[in-house]
Amino acid sequence: MLYQMNPNTNAPAVSSKNRTLNWYYGNNRSVFVSNCTFRMGGAAVLLSNRPSDRCRSKYQLIHTVRTHKGVDDRSYGCVFLEEEEKEEVGVAMSKDVMAVAGEALLTNIRTHKPLVLPMSEELLFFATLVVRKIFKMKIKPYIPDFKLAFEHFCIQSCDLVQLWDRLKFNLVTVTLCSALVVFLGTLNFMTRPRNVYLVDFSCYKPKPDVMCPEELFMERSKQAGIFTEENLAFQKKILERSGLGQKTYLPESLLRVPAEPSMAEARKEAEMVMFGAIDELLAKTGVKAKDIGILVVNCSLFNPTPSLSSMIVNHYKLGENVMSYNLGGMGCSAGLISIDLAEQLLQVNPNSYALVVSTENITLNWYFGNNRSMLVSNCIFRMGGAAVLLSNRSSDQRCSKYQLIHTVRTHKGADERSYGCVFQEEDDDKKDVGVALSKDLMAVAGEALKTNITTLGPLVLPMSEQLQFFVTLVARKTLKMKIKPYMPDFKLAFEHFCIHAGGRAVLDEIEKNLELSQWHMEPSRMTLYRFGNTSSSSLWYELAYSEAKGRIKKGDKAWQIAFGSGFKCNSAVWRALRTINPAKEKNPWMDEIHEFPVEVPKF
């Protein structure tokens, strides 16, 4: 689908299965099966939509059909990553897996069949159905001959003999699906490109009983009995200089004595944060869960089986045809990557709602070692999450808050220093896993930001700023004049700035480089102070702050900037479709917005 919006593009697709950390060392027979059948392997596929590549290409993609059965509890739990008595983690396979696979295959083929079978097979199937249903004749259901449609079959390795016996077809479903495909295809070509609207968003606010002031943080760190005195002092110093306040939140499992991180507790945190944000969003918008056609979830460090997106499909009983995506390992900038992905999917799926959920899971990613570069993340990352509802329905423009104007993505992963500046690995003792932050992080972030705004600038800056930048560039590069590079005034393009609250140093650097005022930086600094670094969701807490302050007026433009591992810098530009009335808003700031801004001590 992304190809529909990106002409003349090559896209490598890589599929692999990592076995190293997923070998099961327990005695649960339902988990043993994966040890016996799964092996190391991988494949890379190069796709292209360039006409010039036709002559050297092997195949052309004709159809893709996706089926998601996660709405059914039996289907959702038949392949499940879990702990065995809170010791060994493995993927348990239920005895229902064959029956569930058969039902999923049946649903998939009901959609696929009318796209590929010849008319003779369709008519024969129809005649048999009439004889059985109308004349009540007891004859065997006719199974269409798919060998007439395909010369070759590539079926994922498993025992599919039982699956084939389960195939049945429903004429009404086939007819409706065929009509729907034709209708959507016609509408797609008639209405592109489509505007994408942000109907509303919500940010999760945990309960007060999981609040973690600095004193409690240090007390729990001492009670863990793991950290050296030097590293306890180091963490206290980081906390004092981080810009975090006394009301940030940590998962309940980490506040217990002793801490109890586990797969079950991580799932509990994920459900609490994601469902809390989504429940509030659906209540605010009045949109029914079954009307959501696209789901994109991003969480960098917690990727269980079934996925977090499947967790949402199962809990809210989303449709079997929902297009769900689960983005992992993409860092704090993944929220805007999710927005960009949802926007491109909405371009080719008319009259659709897209739900974007951004979060980070703390429970299983707390570092219990003494590597200082990994201890920093303990000090600044906190629990939080956000849910965003996007729409491409023209009827939603009147009730939506914002319209998406631009997304710009920058990836510096080709550079080794950039790739390794935020890196998850085992510490020097090879005992504990943590995320190491390199000393090059600020320099890498600056380079990524420079590249990103070089692309974004011409799209948003007034011509006067672009000309001044061009003249300065010519003077420096062509005439070799030793003058300071000109930094365009982005305050002429945007009224509001939502900069990822990654830490005080990040915000200080961006404030300096973009020459922003304290007023412009206030949403980011107050978000860091009140909620800490909530990873990819922090941008939405910042926008919520501006709304709670009554700053968003109709026509205003907001610039969201996020940084993440890889290394990535991503931007999104929104235009307010209406003036936001704080009195009518429900967001995590509303009951305490009168207390902000506060003075954050400087060191």
Coordinates of C-alpha atoms in Angstrom, one line a residue, residues 158-601:
C158 CA 2.8 -26.9 8.9
D159 CA 0.2 -29.7 8.7
L160 CA -2.5 -28.3 6.4
V161 CA -4.3 -31.5 5.5
Q162 CA -6.8 -30.8 8.2
L163 CA -7.2 -27.2 7.1
W164 CA -8.3 -28.0 3.6
D165 CA -11.1 -30.2 4.9
R166 CA -12.5 -27.2 6.7
L167 CA -13.1 -25.0 3.6
K168 CA -16.7 -23.8 3.1
F169 CA -18.0 -20.9 1.2
N170 CA -20.8 -18.4 1.7
L171 CA -22.4 -16.8 -1.4
V172 CA -23.6 -13.7 0.4
T173 CA -20.2 -13.0 1.8
V174 CA -18.6 -13.5 -1.6
T175 CA -21.0 -11.2 -3.3
L176 CA -20.7 -8.4 -0.7
C177 CA -16.9 -8.6 -0.7
S178 CA -16.8 -8.5 -4.5
A179 CA -19.1 -5.5 -4.6
L180 CA -17.1 -3.8 -1.8
V181 CA -13.8 -4.3 -3.7
V182 CA -15.2 -2.7 -6.9
F183 CA -16.7 0.2 -5.0
L184 CA -13.7 1.0 -2.9
G185 CA -11.4 0.7 -5.9
T186 CA -13.5 3.1 -7.9
L187 CA -13.8 5.6 -5.0
N188 CA -10.1 5.4 -4.4
F189 CA -9.2 6.6 -7.9
M190 CA -11.9 9.3 -7.8
T191 CA -11.0 11.0 -4.5
R192 CA -7.2 10.8 -4.2
P193 CA -5.3 12.5 -2.6
R194 CA -7.2 12.6 0.7
N195 CA -7.0 15.0 3.6
V196 CA -6.1 13.3 6.9
Y197 CA -7.8 14.7 10.0
L198 CA -6.9 14.3 13.7
V199 CA -10.4 13.8 15.2
D200 CA -9.1 13.8 18.8
F201 CA -6.4 12.2 21.0
S202 CA -6.0 11.2 24.6
C203 CA -3.1 10.7 27.0
Y204 CA -3.1 8.2 29.8
K205 CA -2.8 9.6 33.4
P206 CA -1.9 6.9 35.9
K207 CA -3.5 6.7 39.4
P208 CA -1.7 8.6 42.3
D209 CA -0.7 5.3 44.0
V210 CA 2.0 4.7 41.3
M211 CA 3.5 8.2 41.6
C212 CA 7.2 8.1 42.2
P213 CA 8.9 11.2 43.7
E214 CA 12.7 11.4 43.8
E215 CA 12.8 10.2 47.4
L216 CA 10.9 7.1 46.7
F217 CA 13.0 6.4 43.6
M218 CA 16.2 6.6 45.6
E219 CA 14.7 4.5 48.4
R220 CA 13.7 1.7 46.1
S221 CA 17.1 1.8 44.4
K222 CA 18.9 1.4 47.7
Q223 CA 16.5 -1.4 48.8
A224 CA 17.2 -3.3 45.6
G225 CA 20.7 -4.0 47.0
I226 CA 22.3 -4.0 43.6
F227 CA 23.6 -0.6 42.9
T228 CA 27.0 0.6 44.3
E229 CA 27.2 3.7 46.5
E230 CA 28.9 5.5 43.7
N231 CA 26.1 4.7 41.3
L232 CA 23.4 5.6 43.8
A233 CA 25.0 9.0 44.0
F234 CA 25.2 9.1 40.2
Q235 CA 21.4 8.4 39.9
K236 CA 20.6 11.1 42.5
K237 CA 22.7 13.6 40.5
I238 CA 21.0 12.7 37.3
L239 CA 17.5 13.0 38.9
E240 CA 18.3 16.4 40.3
R241 CA 19.5 17.7 36.9
S242 CA 17.1 15.9 34.7
G243 CA 14.2 18.4 34.8
L244 CA 11.8 15.8 36.2
G245 CA 9.4 16.7 39.0
Q246 CA 8.0 14.9 42.0
K247 CA 4.9 13.5 40.4
T248 CA 6.1 11.1 37.6
Y249 CA 4.9 7.5 37.4
L250 CA 6.4 4.1 37.5
P251 CA 4.8 0.6 37.2
E252 CA 3.5 -0.9 40.4
S253 CA 5.7 -3.9 40.0
L254 CA 8.9 -1.8 40.2
L255 CA 7.7 0.1 43.3
R256 CA 7.2 -3.1 45.3
V257 CA 9.9 -4.4 47.7
P258 CA 11.5 -6.4 46.1
A259 CA 10.7 -5.3 42.6
E260 CA 8.7 -7.9 40.6
P261 CA 9.3 -7.5 36.9
S262 CA 7.7 -10.3 34.9
M263 CA 6.0 -11.0 31.6
A264 CA 2.6 -11.0 33.4
E265 CA 3.3 -7.6 35.0
A266 CA 4.6 -6.2 31.7
R267 CA 1.3 -7.2 30.0
K268 CA -0.6 -5.7 32.9
E269 CA 1.2 -2.4 32.4
A270 CA 0.6 -2.4 28.7
E271 CA -3.1 -3.1 29.1
M272 CA -3.5 -0.5 31.8
V273 CA -1.8 2.2 29.7
M274 CA -3.1 1.4 26.2
F275 CA -6.7 0.5 27.2
G276 CA -6.9 3.6 29.5
A277 CA -5.9 5.9 26.7
I278 CA -8.1 4.2 24.1
D279 CA -11.2 4.1 26.4
E280 CA -11.0 7.8 27.0
L281 CA -10.5 8.5 23.3
L282 CA -13.5 6.4 22.2
A283 CA -15.6 8.1 24.9
K284 CA -14.5 11.6 23.7
T285 CA -15.1 10.9 20.0
G286 CA -18.1 8.6 20.1
V287 CA -16.5 6.4 17.5
K288 CA -17.2 2.6 17.9
A289 CA -14.3 0.3 18.0
K290 CA -15.7 -1.9 15.2
D291 CA -15.5 1.2 12.9
I292 CA -11.7 1.4 13.1
G293 CA -10.2 0.0 9.9
I294 CA -6.5 0.7 10.6
L295 CA -4.5 0.1 13.8
V296 CA -0.9 1.1 14.3
V297 CA 0.8 0.4 17.7
N298 CA 4.4 1.4 18.6
C299 CA 6.3 0.2 21.6
S300 CA 10.1 0.0 21.3
L301 CA 11.2 -2.5 23.9
F302 CA 8.2 -4.7 24.7
N303 CA 7.1 -7.0 21.9
P304 CA 5.2 -10.0 23.2
T305 CA 3.4 -12.8 21.4
P306 CA 0.6 -12.1 20.5
S307 CA 1.6 -8.6 19.7
L308 CA 0.3 -5.4 21.4
S309 CA -1.8 -4.7 18.4
S310 CA -3.4 -8.1 18.7
M311 CA -4.0 -7.4 22.4
I312 CA -6.1 -4.3 21.3
V313 CA -7.9 -6.2 18.5
N314 CA -8.9 -8.9 21.1
H315 CA -9.9 -6.5 23.8
Y316 CA -12.0 -4.2 21.6
K317 CA -13.3 -6.9 19.3
L318 CA -12.1 -5.1 16.1
G319 CA -13.1 -6.5 12.7
E320 CA -11.3 -9.4 11.1
N321 CA -10.3 -7.2 8.2
V322 CA -8.6 -4.6 10.4
M323 CA -5.2 -3.6 9.0
S324 CA -3.0 -3.9 12.2
Y325 CA 0.7 -3.0 12.5
N326 CA 3.0 -3.4 15.4
L327 CA 6.2 -1.3 15.3
G328 CA 9.0 -2.3 17.7
G329 CA 12.6 -1.2 18.3
M330 CA 12.1 2.2 16.7
G331 CA 12.7 4.4 19.8
C332 CA 11.1 7.6 21.0
S333 CA 10.4 8.9 17.4
A334 CA 8.2 5.9 16.6
G335 CA 5.0 7.9 17.4
L336 CA 5.5 10.1 14.3
I337 CA 6.5 7.1 12.3
S338 CA 3.1 5.6 13.2
I339 CA 1.3 8.8 12.2
D340 CA 3.2 8.7 8.9
L341 CA 2.3 5.1 8.3
A342 CA -1.3 5.6 9.2
E343 CA -1.5 8.7 6.9
Q344 CA -0.2 6.7 3.9
L345 CA -2.6 3.9 4.6
L346 CA -5.5 6.3 4.8
Q347 CA -4.6 7.6 1.3
V348 CA -5.5 4.2 -0.2
N349 CA -8.3 3.2 2.1
P350 CA -11.2 5.7 1.8
N351 CA -13.7 6.5 4.5
S352 CA -11.6 4.9 7.2
Y353 CA -10.6 5.6 10.8
A354 CA -7.0 4.9 11.9
L355 CA -6.2 4.4 15.6
V356 CA -2.6 5.1 16.5
V357 CA -1.3 4.0 19.9
S358 CA 2.1 5.1 21.2
T359 CA 3.6 3.8 24.5
E360 CA 6.7 2.4 26.1
N361 CA 6.8 -0.4 28.6
I362 CA 9.0 0.0 31.7
T363 CA 8.4 -3.2 33.6
L364 CA 10.8 -5.6 31.8
N365 CA 13.2 -2.8 30.7
W366 CA 14.4 -1.6 34.1
Y367 CA 18.1 -1.9 34.3
F368 CA 19.4 -3.8 37.4
G369 CA 23.2 -3.3 36.9
N370 CA 25.9 -0.7 37.4
N371 CA 26.7 0.5 33.9
R372 CA 26.2 4.3 34.1
S373 CA 25.4 4.7 30.5
M374 CA 22.4 2.4 31.1
L375 CA 21.4 3.8 34.4
V376 CA 20.4 7.1 32.8
S377 CA 17.3 5.6 31.2
N378 CA 16.2 4.4 34.7
C379 CA 16.3 8.0 35.9
I380 CA 14.4 9.7 33.1
F381 CA 12.0 7.2 31.5
R382 CA 8.5 7.0 33.0
M383 CA 5.2 5.3 32.4
G384 CA 2.7 6.9 29.9
G385 CA 1.0 6.4 26.6
A386 CA -1.3 8.1 24.1
A387 CA -4.0 7.2 21.6
V388 CA -4.8 9.2 18.5
L389 CA -7.8 8.9 16.1
L390 CA -7.2 9.8 12.5
S391 CA -9.8 10.0 9.7
N392 CA -9.9 10.6 6.0
R393 CA -13.7 11.1 6.0
S394 CA -14.7 14.5 4.6
S395 CA -17.6 14.5 7.0
D396 CA -15.2 14.4 10.0
Q397 CA -13.6 17.7 9.1
R398 CA -16.1 19.7 11.1
C399 CA -15.6 17.8 14.3
S400 CA -11.9 17.2 14.0
K401 CA -9.2 19.2 15.8
Y402 CA -6.3 19.2 13.4
Q403 CA -5.4 18.4 9.8
L404 CA -2.1 16.7 9.0
I405 CA -0.1 19.0 6.7
H406 CA 3.4 17.4 6.5
T407 CA 5.4 14.5 7.8
V408 CA 9.2 14.4 7.3
R409 CA 11.3 11.4 8.3
T410 CA 15.1 11.4 8.6
H411 CA 17.1 8.2 9.3
K412 CA 20.8 8.4 10.0
G413 CA 21.4 4.7 10.5
A414 CA 23.9 4.5 7.7
D415 CA 26.4 6.2 10.0
E416 CA 27.9 3.9 12.6
R417 CA 28.1 6.5 15.3
S418 CA 24.5 7.4 14.8
Y419 CA 23.4 3.8 14.7
G420 CA 25.1 2.9 18.0
C421 CA 24.4 6.0 20.1
V422 CA 21.2 4.4 21.6
F423 CA 21.9 0.7 21.9
Q424 CA 20.2 -2.1 23.8
E425 CA 22.8 -4.7 24.9
E426 CA 24.1 -6.7 27.8
D427 CA 26.3 -4.8 30.3
D428 CA 30.0 -5.5 30.9
D429 CA 29.1 -8.3 33.3
K430 CA 26.9 -10.0 30.7
K431 CA 24.2 -10.3 33.3
D432 CA 21.7 -7.5 32.7
V433 CA 20.3 -6.0 29.6
G434 CA 19.9 -2.2 29.3
V435 CA 19.8 0.6 26.8
A436 CA 23.2 2.4 26.7
L437 CA 23.2 6.1 25.8
S438 CA 26.4 7.2 24.1
K439 CA 28.2 10.5 24.8
D440 CA 27.8 11.3 21.1
L441 CA 24.0 11.4 21.5
M442 CA 23.6 15.2 21.5
A443 CA 25.9 15.6 18.5
V444 CA 24.1 12.9 16.5
A445 CA 20.7 14.4 17.4
G446 CA 21.9 17.8 16.2
E447 CA 23.0 16.4 12.8
A448 CA 19.7 14.5 12.4
L449 CA 17.7 17.7 13.2
K450 CA 19.7 19.7 10.7
T451 CA 19.0 17.1 8.0
N452 CA 15.3 17.0 8.9
I453 CA 14.7 20.8 8.9
T454 CA 16.6 21.1 5.6
T455 CA 13.8 19.0 4.0
L456 CA 11.0 20.6 6.1
G457 CA 12.1 24.2 5.7
P458 CA 11.1 24.7 2.0
L459 CA 7.7 23.2 2.8
V460 CA 6.8 25.6 5.6
L461 CA 9.0 28.7 5.7
P462 CA 8.0 32.0 4.0
M463 CA 9.9 32.9 0.9
S464 CA 11.8 35.7 2.7
E465 CA 13.4 33.2 5.1
Q466 CA 14.3 30.8 2.3
L467 CA 16.0 33.5 0.3
Q468 CA 18.0 34.7 3.3
F469 CA 19.1 31.2 4.0
F470 CA 20.0 30.7 0.3
V471 CA 22.1 33.9 0.1
T472 CA 24.0 33.0 3.3
L473 CA 24.7 29.5 1.9
V474 CA 26.0 30.9 -1.4
A475 CA 28.2 33.4 0.5
R476 CA 29.7 30.6 2.6
K477 CA 30.1 27.8 0.0
T478 CA 30.8 29.7 -3.2
L479 CA 32.4 33.0 -2.1
K480 CA 34.1 31.3 0.9
M481 CA 33.1 34.0 3.3
K482 CA 33.6 33.2 6.9
I483 CA 30.1 34.1 8.2
K484 CA 27.8 32.2 10.6
P485 CA 25.3 29.8 9.0
Y486 CA 21.9 31.4 8.9
M487 CA 19.3 29.5 11.0
P488 CA 15.8 30.3 9.6
D489 CA 13.2 31.7 12.0
F490 CA 10.7 28.8 12.3
K491 CA 8.6 31.0 14.6
L492 CA 7.4 32.6 11.4
A493 CA 6.0 29.2 10.3
F494 CA 4.7 27.7 13.5
E495 CA 2.8 29.1 16.5
H496 CA 3.4 26.0 18.7
F497 CA 6.4 23.6 19.2
C498 CA 6.1 20.1 20.6
I499 CA 9.6 18.9 21.1
H500 CA 10.2 15.4 22.4
A501 CA 10.8 15.6 26.1
G502 CA 13.8 13.3 26.0
G503 CA 15.7 15.2 28.7
R504 CA 16.8 18.7 29.8
A505 CA 19.9 18.6 27.7
V506 CA 17.9 17.8 24.5
L507 CA 15.5 20.7 25.1
D508 CA 18.2 23.1 26.0
E509 CA 20.1 22.3 22.7
I510 CA 17.0 22.7 20.5
E511 CA 15.9 25.9 22.3
K512 CA 19.4 27.3 21.5
N513 CA 19.6 26.1 17.9
L514 CA 16.1 27.2 16.9
E515 CA 16.3 30.4 19.0
L516 CA 13.0 29.6 20.7
S517 CA 11.5 31.5 23.6
Q518 CA 10.6 30.1 27.0
W519 CA 7.0 30.3 26.0
H520 CA 7.6 28.1 23.0
M521 CA 9.5 25.6 25.1
E522 CA 7.0 25.6 28.0
P523 CA 4.9 22.6 26.8
S524 CA 8.0 20.4 26.4
R525 CA 9.6 21.4 29.7
M526 CA 6.4 21.1 31.7
T527 CA 5.7 17.7 30.2
L528 CA 9.2 16.5 31.2
Y529 CA 8.7 18.0 34.7
R530 CA 5.2 16.5 35.3
F531 CA 5.3 13.1 33.5
G532 CA 9.0 12.5 32.7
N533 CA 10.2 11.0 29.4
T534 CA 7.2 8.9 28.3
S535 CA 9.0 8.1 25.0
S536 CA 7.0 8.4 21.8
S537 CA 3.8 9.6 23.6
S538 CA 5.5 12.7 25.1
L539 CA 4.5 14.8 22.0
W540 CA 0.8 14.3 22.8
Y541 CA 1.2 15.3 26.4
E542 CA 2.8 18.5 25.1
L543 CA 0.0 19.3 22.7
A544 CA -2.5 18.5 25.4
Y545 CA -0.7 21.1 27.6
S546 CA -1.1 23.8 24.9
E547 CA -4.8 22.9 24.6
A548 CA -5.3 23.0 28.4
K549 CA -3.7 26.5 28.4
G550 CA -6.2 27.7 25.8
R551 CA -3.4 28.5 23.3
I552 CA -4.6 26.6 20.2
K553 CA -6.5 29.0 17.9
K554 CA -8.1 28.1 14.5
G555 CA -5.5 28.2 11.8
D556 CA -2.5 27.8 14.1
K557 CA 0.2 25.4 13.1
A558 CA 2.0 23.0 15.5
W559 CA 5.3 21.4 14.8
Q560 CA 6.0 18.0 16.5
I561 CA 9.7 17.0 16.6
A562 CA 10.8 13.6 17.8
F563 CA 14.2 11.8 18.2
G564 CA 14.8 8.1 18.5
S565 CA 17.3 5.3 18.3
G566 CA 18.6 4.3 14.9
F567 CA 19.2 7.3 14.8
K568 CA 16.0 9.1 13.6
C569 CA 14.6 12.6 13.6
N570 CA 10.9 12.9 12.5
S571 CA 8.6 15.8 12.1
A572 CA 4.9 16.3 11.8
V573 CA 3.0 19.5 11.0
W574 CA -0.6 20.0 12.1
R575 CA -3.0 22.9 11.4
A576 CA -5.8 23.6 13.9
L577 CA -9.2 23.4 12.3
R578 CA -10.9 25.1 15.2
T579 CA -10.1 27.0 18.4
I580 CA -9.8 24.6 21.3
N581 CA -11.9 25.6 24.3
P582 CA -10.1 24.3 27.5
A583 CA -13.4 24.2 29.4
K584 CA -14.6 21.5 27.1
E585 CA -11.5 19.4 27.1
K586 CA -10.6 16.3 29.1
N587 CA -6.9 15.7 29.2
P588 CA -4.3 14.8 31.9
W589 CA -3.6 18.5 32.6
M590 CA -7.0 19.9 33.2
D591 CA -7.3 19.4 36.9
E592 CA -3.9 21.0 37.6
I593 CA -3.2 23.3 34.7
H594 CA -3.5 26.3 37.0
E595 CA -0.3 25.2 38.8
F596 CA 1.8 25.5 35.6
P597 CA 4.2 26.7 34.5
V598 CA 6.6 26.0 37.4
E599 CA 10.2 27.1 37.8
V600 CA 12.5 24.2 37.1
P601 CA 15.8 24.5 39.0

